[in-house]
mmCIF file of C-alpha atoms and ligand atoms in Angstrom:
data_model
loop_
_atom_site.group_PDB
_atom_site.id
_atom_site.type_symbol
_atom_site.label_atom_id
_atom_site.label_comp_id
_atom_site.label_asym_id
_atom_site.label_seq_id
_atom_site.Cartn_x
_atom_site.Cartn_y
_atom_site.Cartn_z
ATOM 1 C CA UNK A 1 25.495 -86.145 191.753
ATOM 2 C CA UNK A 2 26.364 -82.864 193.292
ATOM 3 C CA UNK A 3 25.390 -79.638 192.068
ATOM 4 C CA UNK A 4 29.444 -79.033 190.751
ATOM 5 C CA UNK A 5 28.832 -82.254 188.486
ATOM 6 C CA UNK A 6 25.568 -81.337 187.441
ATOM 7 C CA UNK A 7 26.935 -77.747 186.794
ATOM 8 C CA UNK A 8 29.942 -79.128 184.618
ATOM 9 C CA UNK A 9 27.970 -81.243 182.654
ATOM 10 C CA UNK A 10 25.025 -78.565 181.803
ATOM 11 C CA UNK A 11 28.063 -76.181 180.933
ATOM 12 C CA UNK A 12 29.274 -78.495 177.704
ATOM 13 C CA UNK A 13 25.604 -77.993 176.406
ATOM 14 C CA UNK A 14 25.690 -74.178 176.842
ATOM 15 C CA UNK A 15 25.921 -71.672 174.065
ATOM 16 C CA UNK A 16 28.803 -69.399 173.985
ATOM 17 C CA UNK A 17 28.505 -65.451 174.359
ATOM 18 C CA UNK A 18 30.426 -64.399 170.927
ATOM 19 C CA UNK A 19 32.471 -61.324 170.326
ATOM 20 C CA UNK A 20 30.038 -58.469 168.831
ATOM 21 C CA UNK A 21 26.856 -60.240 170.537
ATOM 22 C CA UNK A 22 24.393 -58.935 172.987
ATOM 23 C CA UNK A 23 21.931 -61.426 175.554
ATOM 24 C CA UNK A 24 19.399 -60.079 176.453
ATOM 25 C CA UNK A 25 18.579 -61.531 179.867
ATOM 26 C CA UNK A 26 16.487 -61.611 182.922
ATOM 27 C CA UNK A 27 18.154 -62.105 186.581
ATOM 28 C CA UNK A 28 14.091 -63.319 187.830
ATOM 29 C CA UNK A 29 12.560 -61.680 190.817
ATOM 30 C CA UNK A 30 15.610 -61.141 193.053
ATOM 31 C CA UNK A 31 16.665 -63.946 194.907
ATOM 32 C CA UNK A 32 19.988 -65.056 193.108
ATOM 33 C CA UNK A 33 18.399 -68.618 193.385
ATOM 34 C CA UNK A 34 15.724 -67.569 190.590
ATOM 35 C CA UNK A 35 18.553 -67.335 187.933
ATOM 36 C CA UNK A 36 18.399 -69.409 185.090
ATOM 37 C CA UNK A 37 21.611 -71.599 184.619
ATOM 38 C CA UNK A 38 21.580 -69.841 181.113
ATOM 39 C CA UNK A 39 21.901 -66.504 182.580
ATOM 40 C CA UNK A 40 24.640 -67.953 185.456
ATOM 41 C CA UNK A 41 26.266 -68.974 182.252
ATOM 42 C CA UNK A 42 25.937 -65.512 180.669
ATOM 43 C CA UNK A 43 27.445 -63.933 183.822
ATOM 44 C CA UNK A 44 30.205 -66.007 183.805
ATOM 45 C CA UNK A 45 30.971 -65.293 179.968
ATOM 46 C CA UNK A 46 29.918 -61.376 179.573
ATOM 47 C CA UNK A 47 32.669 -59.125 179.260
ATOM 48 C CA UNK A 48 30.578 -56.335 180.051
ATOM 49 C CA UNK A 49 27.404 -55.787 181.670
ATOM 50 C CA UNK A 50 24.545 -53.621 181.743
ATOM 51 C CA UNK A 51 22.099 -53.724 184.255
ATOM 52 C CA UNK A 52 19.235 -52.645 186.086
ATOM 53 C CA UNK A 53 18.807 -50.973 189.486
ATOM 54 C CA UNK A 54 16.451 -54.308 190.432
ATOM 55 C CA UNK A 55 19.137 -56.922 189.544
ATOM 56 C CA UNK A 56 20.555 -58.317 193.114
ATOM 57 C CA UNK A 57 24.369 -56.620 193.817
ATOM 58 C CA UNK A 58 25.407 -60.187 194.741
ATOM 59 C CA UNK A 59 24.035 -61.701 190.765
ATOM 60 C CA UNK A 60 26.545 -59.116 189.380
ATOM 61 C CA UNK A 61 29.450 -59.597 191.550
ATOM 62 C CA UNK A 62 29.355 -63.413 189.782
ATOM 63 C CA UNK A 63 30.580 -61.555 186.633
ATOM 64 C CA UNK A 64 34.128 -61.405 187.915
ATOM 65 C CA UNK A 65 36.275 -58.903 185.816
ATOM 66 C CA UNK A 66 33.723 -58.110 183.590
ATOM 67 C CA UNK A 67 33.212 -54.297 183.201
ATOM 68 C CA UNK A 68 30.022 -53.120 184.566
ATOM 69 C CA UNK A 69 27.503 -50.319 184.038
ATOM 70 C CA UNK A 70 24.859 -49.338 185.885
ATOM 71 C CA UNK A 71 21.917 -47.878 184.148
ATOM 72 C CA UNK A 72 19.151 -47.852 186.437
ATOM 73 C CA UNK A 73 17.674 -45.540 188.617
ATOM 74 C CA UNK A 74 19.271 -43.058 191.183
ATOM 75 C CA UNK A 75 17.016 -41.518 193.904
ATOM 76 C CA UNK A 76 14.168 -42.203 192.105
ATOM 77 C CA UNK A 77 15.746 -40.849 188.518
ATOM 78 C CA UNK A 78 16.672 -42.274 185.743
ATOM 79 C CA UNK A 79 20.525 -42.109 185.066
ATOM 80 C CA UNK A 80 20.136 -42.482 181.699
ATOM 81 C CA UNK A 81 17.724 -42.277 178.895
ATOM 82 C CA UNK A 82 16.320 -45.620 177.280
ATOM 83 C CA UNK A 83 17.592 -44.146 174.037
ATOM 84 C CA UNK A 84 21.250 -43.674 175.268
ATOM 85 C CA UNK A 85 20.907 -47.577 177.034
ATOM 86 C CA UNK A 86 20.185 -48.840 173.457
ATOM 87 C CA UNK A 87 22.926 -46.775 172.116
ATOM 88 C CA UNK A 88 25.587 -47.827 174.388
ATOM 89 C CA UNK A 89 24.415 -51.638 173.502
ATOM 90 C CA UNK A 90 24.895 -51.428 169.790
ATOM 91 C CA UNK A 91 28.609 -48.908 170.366
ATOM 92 C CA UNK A 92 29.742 -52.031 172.749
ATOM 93 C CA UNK A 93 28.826 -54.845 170.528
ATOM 94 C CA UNK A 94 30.160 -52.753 167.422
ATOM 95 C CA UNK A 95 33.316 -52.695 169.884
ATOM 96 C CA UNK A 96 33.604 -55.979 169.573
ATOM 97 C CA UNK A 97 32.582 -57.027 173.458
ATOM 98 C CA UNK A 98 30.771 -59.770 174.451
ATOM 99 C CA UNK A 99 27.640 -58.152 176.189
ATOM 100 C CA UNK A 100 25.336 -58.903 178.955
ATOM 101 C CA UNK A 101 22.102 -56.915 179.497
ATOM 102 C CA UNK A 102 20.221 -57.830 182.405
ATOM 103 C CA UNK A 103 17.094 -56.742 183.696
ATOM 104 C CA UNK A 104 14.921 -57.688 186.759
ATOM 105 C CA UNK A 105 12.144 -60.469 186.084
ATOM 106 C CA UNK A 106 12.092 -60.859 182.472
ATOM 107 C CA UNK A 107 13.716 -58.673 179.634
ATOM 108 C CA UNK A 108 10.175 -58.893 178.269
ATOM 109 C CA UNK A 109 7.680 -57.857 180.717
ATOM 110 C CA UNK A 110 7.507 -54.019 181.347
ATOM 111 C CA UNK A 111 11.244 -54.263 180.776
ATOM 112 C CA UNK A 112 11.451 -52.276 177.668
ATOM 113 C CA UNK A 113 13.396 -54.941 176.515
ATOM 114 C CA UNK A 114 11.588 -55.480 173.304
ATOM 115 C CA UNK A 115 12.499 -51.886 172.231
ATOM 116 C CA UNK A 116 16.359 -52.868 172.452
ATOM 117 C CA UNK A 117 15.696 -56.344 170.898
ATOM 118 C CA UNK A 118 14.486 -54.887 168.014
ATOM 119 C CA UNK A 119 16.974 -51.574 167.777
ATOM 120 C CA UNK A 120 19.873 -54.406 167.810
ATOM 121 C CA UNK A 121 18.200 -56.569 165.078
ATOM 122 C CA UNK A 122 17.058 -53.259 163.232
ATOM 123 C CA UNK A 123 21.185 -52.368 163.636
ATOM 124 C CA UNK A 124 22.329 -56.205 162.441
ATOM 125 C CA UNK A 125 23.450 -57.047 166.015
ATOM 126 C CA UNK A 126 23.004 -60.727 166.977
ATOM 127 C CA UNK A 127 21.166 -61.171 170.177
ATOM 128 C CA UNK A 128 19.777 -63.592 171.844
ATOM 129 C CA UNK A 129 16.915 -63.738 175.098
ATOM 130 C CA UNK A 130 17.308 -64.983 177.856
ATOM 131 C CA UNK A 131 14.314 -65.638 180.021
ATOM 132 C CA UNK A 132 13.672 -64.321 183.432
ATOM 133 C CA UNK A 133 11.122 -65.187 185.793
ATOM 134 C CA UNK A 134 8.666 -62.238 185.837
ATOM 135 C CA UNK A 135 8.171 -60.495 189.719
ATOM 136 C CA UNK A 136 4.152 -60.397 189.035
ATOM 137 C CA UNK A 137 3.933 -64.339 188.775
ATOM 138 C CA UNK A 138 7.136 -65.539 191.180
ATOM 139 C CA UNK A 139 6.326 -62.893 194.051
ATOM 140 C CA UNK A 140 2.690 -63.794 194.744
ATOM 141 C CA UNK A 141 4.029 -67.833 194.452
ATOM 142 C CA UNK A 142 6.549 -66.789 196.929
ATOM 143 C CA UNK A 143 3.647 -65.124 199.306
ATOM 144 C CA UNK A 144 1.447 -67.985 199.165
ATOM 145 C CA UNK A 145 -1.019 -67.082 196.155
ATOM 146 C CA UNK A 146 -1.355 -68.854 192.784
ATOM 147 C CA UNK A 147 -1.791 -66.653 190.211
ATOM 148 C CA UNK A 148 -4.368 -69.723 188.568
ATOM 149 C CA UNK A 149 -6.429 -71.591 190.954
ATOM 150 C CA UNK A 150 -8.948 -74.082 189.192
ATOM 151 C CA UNK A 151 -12.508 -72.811 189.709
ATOM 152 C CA UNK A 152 -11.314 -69.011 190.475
ATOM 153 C CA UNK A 153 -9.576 -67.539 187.764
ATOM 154 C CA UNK A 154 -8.992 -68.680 184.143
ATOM 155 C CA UNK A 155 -6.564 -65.532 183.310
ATOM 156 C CA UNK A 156 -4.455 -63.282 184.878
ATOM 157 C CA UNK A 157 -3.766 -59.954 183.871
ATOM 158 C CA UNK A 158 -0.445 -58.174 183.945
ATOM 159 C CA UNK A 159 -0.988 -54.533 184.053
ATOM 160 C CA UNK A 160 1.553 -52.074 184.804
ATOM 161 C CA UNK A 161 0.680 -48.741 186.799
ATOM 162 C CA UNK A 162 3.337 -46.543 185.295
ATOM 163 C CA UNK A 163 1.899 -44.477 182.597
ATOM 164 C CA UNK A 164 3.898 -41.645 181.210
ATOM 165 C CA UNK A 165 5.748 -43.930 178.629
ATOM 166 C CA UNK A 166 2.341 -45.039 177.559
ATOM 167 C CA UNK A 167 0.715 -41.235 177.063
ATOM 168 C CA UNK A 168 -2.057 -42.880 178.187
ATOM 169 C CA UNK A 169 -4.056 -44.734 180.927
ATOM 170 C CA UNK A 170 -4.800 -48.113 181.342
ATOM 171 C CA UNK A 171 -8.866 -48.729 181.033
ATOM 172 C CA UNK A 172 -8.478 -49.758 184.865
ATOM 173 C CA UNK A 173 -12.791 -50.130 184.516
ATOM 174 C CA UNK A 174 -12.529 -52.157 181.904
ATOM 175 C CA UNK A 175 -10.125 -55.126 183.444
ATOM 176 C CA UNK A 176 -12.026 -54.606 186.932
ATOM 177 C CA UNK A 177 -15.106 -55.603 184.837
ATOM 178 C CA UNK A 178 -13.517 -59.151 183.217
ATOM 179 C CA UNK A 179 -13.856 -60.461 186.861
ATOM 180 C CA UNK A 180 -9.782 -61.973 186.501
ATOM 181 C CA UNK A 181 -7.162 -60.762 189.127
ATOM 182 C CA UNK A 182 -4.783 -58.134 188.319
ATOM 183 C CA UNK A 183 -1.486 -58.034 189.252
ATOM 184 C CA UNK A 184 0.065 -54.334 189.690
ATOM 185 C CA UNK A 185 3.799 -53.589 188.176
ATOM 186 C CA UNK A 186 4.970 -50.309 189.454
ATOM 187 C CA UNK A 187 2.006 -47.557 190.523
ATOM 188 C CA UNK A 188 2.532 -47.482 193.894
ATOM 189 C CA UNK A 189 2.118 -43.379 193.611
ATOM 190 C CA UNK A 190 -0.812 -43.531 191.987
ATOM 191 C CA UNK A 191 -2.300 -47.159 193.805
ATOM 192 C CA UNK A 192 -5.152 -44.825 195.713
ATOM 193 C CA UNK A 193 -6.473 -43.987 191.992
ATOM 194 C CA UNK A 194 -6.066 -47.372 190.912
ATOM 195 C CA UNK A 195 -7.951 -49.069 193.201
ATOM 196 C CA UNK A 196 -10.433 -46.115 192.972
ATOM 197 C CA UNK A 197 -10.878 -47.168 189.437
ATOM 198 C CA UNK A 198 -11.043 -50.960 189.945
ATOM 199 C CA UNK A 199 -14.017 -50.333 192.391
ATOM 200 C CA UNK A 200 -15.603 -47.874 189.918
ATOM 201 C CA UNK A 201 -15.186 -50.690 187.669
ATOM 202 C CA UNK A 202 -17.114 -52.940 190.087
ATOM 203 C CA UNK A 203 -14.544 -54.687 192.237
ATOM 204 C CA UNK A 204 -16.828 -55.164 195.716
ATOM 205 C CA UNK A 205 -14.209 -52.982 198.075
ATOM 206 C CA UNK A 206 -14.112 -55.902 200.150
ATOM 207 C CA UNK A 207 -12.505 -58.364 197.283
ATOM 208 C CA UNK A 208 -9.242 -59.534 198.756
ATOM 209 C CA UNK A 209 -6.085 -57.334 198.047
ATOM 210 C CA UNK A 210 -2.213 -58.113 198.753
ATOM 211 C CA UNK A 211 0.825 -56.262 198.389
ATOM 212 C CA UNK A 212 4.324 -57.277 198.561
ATOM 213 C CA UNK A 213 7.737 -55.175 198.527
ATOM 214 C CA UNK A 214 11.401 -56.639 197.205
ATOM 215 C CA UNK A 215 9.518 -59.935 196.776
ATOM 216 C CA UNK A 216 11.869 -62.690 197.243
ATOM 217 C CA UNK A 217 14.586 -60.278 198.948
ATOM 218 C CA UNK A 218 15.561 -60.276 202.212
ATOM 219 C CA UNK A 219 13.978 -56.496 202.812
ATOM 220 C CA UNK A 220 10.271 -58.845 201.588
ATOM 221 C CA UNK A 221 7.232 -57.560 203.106
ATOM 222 C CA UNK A 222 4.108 -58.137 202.672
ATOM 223 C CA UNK A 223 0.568 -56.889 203.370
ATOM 224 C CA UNK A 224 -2.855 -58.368 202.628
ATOM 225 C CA UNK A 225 -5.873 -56.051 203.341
ATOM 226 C CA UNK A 226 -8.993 -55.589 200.989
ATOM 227 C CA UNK A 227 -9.322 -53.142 197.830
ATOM 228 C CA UNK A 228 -10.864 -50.747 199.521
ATOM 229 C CA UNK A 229 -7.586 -50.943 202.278
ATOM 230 C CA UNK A 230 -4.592 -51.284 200.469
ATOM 231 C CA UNK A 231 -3.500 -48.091 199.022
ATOM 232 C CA UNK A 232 -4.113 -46.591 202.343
ATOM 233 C CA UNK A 233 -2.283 -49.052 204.127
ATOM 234 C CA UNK A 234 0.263 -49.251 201.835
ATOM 235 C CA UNK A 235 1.113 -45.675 202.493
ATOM 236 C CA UNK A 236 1.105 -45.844 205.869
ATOM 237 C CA UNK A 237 2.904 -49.076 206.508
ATOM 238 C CA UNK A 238 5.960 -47.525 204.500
ATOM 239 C CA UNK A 239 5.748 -49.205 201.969
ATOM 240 C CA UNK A 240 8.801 -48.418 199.300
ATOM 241 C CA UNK A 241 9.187 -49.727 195.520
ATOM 242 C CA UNK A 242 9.689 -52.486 193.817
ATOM 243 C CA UNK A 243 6.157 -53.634 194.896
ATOM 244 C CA UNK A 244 3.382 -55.489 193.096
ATOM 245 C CA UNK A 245 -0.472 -55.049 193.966
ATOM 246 C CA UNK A 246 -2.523 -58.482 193.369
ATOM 247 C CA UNK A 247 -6.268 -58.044 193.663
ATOM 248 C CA UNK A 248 -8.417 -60.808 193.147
ATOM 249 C CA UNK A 249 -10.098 -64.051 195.087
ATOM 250 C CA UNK A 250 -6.430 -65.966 194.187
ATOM 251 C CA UNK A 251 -5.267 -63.480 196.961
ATOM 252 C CA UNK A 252 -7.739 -65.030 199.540
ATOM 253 C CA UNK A 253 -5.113 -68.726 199.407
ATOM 254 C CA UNK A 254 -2.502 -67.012 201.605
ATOM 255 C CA UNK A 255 -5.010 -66.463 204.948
ATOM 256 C CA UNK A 256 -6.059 -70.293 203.946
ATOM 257 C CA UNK A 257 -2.118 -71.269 203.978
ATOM 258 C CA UNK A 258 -1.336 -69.248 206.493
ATOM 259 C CA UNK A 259 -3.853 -70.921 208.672
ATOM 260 C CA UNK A 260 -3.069 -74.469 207.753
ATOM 261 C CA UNK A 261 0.495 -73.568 208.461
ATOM 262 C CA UNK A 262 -0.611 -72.420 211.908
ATOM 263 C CA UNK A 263 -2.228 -75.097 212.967
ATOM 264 C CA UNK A 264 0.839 -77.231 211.832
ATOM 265 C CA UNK A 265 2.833 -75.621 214.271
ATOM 266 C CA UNK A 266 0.816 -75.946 217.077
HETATM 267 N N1 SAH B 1 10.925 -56.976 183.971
HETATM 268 C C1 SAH B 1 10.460 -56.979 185.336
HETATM 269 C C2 SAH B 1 9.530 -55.819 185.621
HETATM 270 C C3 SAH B 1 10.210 -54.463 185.512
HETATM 271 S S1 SAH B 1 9.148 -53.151 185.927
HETATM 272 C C4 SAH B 1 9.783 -58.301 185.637
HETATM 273 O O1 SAH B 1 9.539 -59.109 184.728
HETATM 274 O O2 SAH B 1 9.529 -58.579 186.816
HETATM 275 C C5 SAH B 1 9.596 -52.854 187.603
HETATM 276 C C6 SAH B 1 8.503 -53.308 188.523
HETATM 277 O O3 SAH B 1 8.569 -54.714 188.692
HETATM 278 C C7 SAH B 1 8.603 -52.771 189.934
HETATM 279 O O4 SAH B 1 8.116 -51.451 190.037
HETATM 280 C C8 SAH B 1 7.723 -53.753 190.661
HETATM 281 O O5 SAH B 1 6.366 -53.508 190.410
HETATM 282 C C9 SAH B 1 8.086 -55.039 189.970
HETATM 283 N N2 SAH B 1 9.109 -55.819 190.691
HETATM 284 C C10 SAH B 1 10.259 -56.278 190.189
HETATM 285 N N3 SAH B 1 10.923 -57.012 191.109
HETATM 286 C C11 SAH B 1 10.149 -57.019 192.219
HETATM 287 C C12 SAH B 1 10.263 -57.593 193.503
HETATM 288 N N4 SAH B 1 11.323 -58.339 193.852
HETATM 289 N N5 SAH B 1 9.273 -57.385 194.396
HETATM 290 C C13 SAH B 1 8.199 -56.646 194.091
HETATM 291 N N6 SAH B 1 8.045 -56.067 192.875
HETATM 292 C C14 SAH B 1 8.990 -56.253 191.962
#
């Protein structure tokens, strides 16, 4: 069957973006192929969008004639407030629009879209989620590490480095001390102090460390070093947000893939 069939026949089972609604949705990690058919099918029904400064150019170009605003970051600022985002979704679906907000990875994860979930629902908007695939789990996938390997890990923490909507840090010393691998949203400013805290938390410095920028992109890069390396190297290689920090023995699968590929090719 080709992928037009297939498309056509998913599209009967779809539900329809009403008049006065708002989906919340996730566009996934980047790479346009990550979207959900659900969100394809939101794109293709929104009237208006609102999205995020990590959502691809190319996934919001499929919303054809649908009116678009940006509400993401510019040169490293916010454009606009989280308060005035929620406000514009609840003025355009009291308008009467059929709205779209997207976010990179999922609405859900360090997305702040549970805040707008629950100022629609407080405000008698319907909405409905649409899921995402988070950056933390699809970018290390996409590098060659499982966030789960039997025998290594039986959790994986999501922490995020950004703090000032929090008022308060993370117990970095704490986590380091459950012996899991951590995955690192945002904090590349402040990854030297991280890592500086994982360590004082009693991460050996030599326990394996990777870190990957505009995973799934075309600008991807990665770097593997240890914990003691990374925020060093980091900085010096250039590296430039969106990236994610994984530290952990899961980290140490990439070398053995990367080797196995190797010797495949020779
Ligand atoms: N809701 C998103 C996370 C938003 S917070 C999700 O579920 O993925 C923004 C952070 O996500 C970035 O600072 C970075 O840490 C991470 N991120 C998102 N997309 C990324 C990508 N393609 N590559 C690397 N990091 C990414």
């Amino acid at each position: 069957m080709s992928v037009e069939t297939t498309l056509s026949l998913l599209q009967s089972r779809m539900a329809r973006l009403e008049p006065g609604h708002v989906w919340l949705a996730g566009a996934g990690p980047g790479d346009p192929g990550c979207l959900t058919l659900d969100v394809v099918s939101a794109l293709t029904q929104a009237d208006v969008v609102v999205y995020d400064a990590l959502v691809d150019p190319a996934v919001v170009a499929i919303a054809e004639g649908a009116e678009l605003f940006f509400v993401g970051k510019r040169g490293g600022k916010l454009s606009i407030t989280q308060a005035e985002i929620t406000a514009r979704l609840i003025e355009l679906a009291k308008a009467g629009r059929k709205v779209l907000r997207l976010k990179g990875g999922d609405p859900y994860v360090f997305g702040r879209g549970g805040e707008e979930a629950i100022a629609l629902a407080r405000e008698g908007i319907p909405f409905r989620y649409l899921p995402g695939i988070t950056s933390g789990l699809a970018a290390l996938g996409n590098i060659g590490i499982a966030p789960t390997m039997r025998g290594l890990n039986k959790a994986v923490i999501l922490a995020t480095g950004q703090t000032a909507d929090l008022g308060d840090e993370l117990d970095w010393r704490a986590l380091a001390a459950t012996g899991q691998p951590i995955v690192i949203y945002m904090g590349l400013k402040i990854l030297a102090h991280i890592t500086g805290e994982l360590m004082a938390g009693g991460l050996p410095a030599d326990t394996p460390a990777a870190i990957v920028m505009a995973a799934t992109t075309p600008r991807q890069r990665v770097h593997a070093a240890t914990l003691g390396a990374i925020a060093g190297d980091a900085e010096r290689l250039g590296f430039e947000s969106p990236v994610l920090t994984a530290v952990g023995r899961i980290v140490s699968m990439r070398a053995e893939l990367l080797a196995l590929a190797d010797r495949a090719l020779k």
